[in-house]
Coordinates of C-alpha atoms in Angstrom, one line a residue:
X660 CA 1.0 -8.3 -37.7
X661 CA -0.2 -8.2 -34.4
X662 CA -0.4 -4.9 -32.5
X663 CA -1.7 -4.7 -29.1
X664 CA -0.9 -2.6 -26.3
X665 CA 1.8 -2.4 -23.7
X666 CA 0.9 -4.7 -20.4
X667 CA 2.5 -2.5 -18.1
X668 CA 1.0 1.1 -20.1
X669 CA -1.6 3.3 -17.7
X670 CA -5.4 2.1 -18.5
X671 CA -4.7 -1.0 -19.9
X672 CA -6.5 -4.2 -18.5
X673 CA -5.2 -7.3 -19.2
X674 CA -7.4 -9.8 -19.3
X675 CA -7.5 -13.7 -18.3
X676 CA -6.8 -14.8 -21.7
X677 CA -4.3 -12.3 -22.4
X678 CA -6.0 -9.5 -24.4
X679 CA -5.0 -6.3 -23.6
X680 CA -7.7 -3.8 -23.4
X681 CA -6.8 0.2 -22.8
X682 CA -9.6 1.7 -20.8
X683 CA -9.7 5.8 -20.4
X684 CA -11.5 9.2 -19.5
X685 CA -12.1 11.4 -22.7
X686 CA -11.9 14.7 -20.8
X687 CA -7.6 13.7 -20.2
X688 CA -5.2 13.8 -22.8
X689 CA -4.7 11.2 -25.1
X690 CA -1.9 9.1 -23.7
X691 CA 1.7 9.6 -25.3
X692 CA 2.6 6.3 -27.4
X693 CA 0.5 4.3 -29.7
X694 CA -2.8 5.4 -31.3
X695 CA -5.6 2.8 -30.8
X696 CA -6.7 0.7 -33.9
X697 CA -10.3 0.8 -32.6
X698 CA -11.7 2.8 -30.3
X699 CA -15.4 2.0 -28.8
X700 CA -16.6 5.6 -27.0
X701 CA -19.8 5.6 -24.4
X702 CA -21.4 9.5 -24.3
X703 CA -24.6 10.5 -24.2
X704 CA -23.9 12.2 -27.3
X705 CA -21.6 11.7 -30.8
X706 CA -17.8 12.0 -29.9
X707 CA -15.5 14.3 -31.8
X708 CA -13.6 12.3 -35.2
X709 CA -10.6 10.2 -34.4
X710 CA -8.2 9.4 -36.7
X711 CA -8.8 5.6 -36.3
X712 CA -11.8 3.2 -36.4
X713 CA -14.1 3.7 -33.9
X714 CA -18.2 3.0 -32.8
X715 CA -20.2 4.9 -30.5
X716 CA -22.5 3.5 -28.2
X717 CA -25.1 6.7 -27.2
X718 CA -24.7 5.8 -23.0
X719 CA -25.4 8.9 -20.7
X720 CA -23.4 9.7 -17.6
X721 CA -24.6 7.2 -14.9
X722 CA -26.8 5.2 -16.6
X723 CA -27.0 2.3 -19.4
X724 CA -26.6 1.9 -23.1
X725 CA -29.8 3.4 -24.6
X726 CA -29.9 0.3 -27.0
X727 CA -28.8 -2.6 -25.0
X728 CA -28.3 -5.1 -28.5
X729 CA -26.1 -2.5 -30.1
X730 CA -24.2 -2.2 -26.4
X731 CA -23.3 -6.3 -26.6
X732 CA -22.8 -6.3 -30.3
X733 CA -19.9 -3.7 -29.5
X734 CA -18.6 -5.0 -26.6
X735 CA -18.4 -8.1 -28.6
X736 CA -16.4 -6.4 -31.9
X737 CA -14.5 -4.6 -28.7
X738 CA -13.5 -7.8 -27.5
X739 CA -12.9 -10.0 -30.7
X740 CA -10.5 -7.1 -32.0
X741 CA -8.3 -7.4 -29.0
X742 CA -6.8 -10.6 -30.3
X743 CA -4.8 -8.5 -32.6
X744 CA -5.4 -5.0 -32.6
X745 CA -5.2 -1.8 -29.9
X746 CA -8.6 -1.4 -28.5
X747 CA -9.4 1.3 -26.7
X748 CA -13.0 2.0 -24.5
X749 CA -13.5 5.2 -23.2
X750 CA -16.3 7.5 -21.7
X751 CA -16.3 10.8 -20.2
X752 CA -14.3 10.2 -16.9
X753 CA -13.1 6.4 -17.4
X754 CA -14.4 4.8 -14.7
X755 CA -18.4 4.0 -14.8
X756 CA -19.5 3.5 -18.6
X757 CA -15.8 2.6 -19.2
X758 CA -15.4 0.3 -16.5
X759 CA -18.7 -1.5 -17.1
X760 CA -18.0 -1.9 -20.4
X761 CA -14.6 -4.0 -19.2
X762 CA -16.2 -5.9 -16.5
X763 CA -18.9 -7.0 -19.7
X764 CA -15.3 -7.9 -21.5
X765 CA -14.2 -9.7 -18.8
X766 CA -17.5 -11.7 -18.9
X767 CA -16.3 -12.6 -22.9
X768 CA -13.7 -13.9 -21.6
X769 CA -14.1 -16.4 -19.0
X770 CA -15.1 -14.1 -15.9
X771 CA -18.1 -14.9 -14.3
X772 CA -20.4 -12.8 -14.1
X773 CA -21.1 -12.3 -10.5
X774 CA -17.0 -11.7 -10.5
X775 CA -16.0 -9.3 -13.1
X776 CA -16.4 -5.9 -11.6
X777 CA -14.2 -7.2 -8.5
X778 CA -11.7 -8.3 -11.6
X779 CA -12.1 -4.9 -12.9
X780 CA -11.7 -3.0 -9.8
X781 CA -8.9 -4.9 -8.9
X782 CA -7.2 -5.1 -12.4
X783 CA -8.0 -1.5 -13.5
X784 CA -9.5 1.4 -11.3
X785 CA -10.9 0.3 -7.9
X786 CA -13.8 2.6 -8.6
X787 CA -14.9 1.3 -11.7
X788 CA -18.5 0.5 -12.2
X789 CA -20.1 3.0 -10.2
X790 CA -23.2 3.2 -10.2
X791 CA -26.3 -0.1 -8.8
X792 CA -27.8 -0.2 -12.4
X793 CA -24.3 -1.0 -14.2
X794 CA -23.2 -3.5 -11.5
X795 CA -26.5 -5.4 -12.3
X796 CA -25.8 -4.5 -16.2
X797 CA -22.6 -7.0 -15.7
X798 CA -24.1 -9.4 -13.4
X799 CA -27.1 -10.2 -16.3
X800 CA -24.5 -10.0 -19.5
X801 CA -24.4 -13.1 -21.3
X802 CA -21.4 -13.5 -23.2

């Protein structure tokens, strides 16, 4: 059975080929409805237990994944389990590592590269992807 998110529910990003990907800060509340199935968290240290499946990616505050490989071989899992499953990417505030990590899922999925922060920015927070480093993060990923 396939359980994804609600299009029209706060954080999610839809995108081109119809995944739906819930983006969020960890310092809010979790949102009121549906757990994730897989959540993929990016902190500069080990989030807290969830009751779900989840992978951490060790990314400080402003900066980039420390291990780039294990970055793309999570974005990739991240990405794949959105065909049928509630995926959830999160970070401290939701909008840097978090929105970096969806432009690099856009890129998966069809977005050129040179395009997918402006996808992201437009489809999910207009500030995501904050910082230089992760804009040119997305512009080298290679799907």
């Amino acid at each position: 059975m396939i359980t994804t998110w609600e299009p029209t529910a706060a954080g999610v990003l839809r995108l081109p080929s119809g995944r739906l990907v819930r983006g969020r800060g960890l310092r809010r509340p979790l949102p009121a409805g549906p757990e994730p199935d897989f959540g993929l968290y990016l902190l500069g240290k080990e989030p807290p237990a969830v009751s779900w499946e989840a992978r951490w990616v060790r990314w400080p505050d402003f900066r980039l994944p420390s291990d780039r490989v294990a970055a793309g071989e999570a974005l990739r899992e991240a990405w794949e389990r959105a065909v049928s499953e509630r995926v959830e990417v999160a970070c401290g505030g939701g909008v840097g590592r978090t929105g970096t990590a969806l432009a690099c899922l856009a890129v998966l999925d069809g977005v050129a590269s040179g395009e997918a922060v402006a996808y992201v920015r437009e489809h999910y927070a207009a500030r995501a992807v904050e910082t230089p480093w992760q804009r040119r993060f997305v512009a080298r990923f290679t799907p």
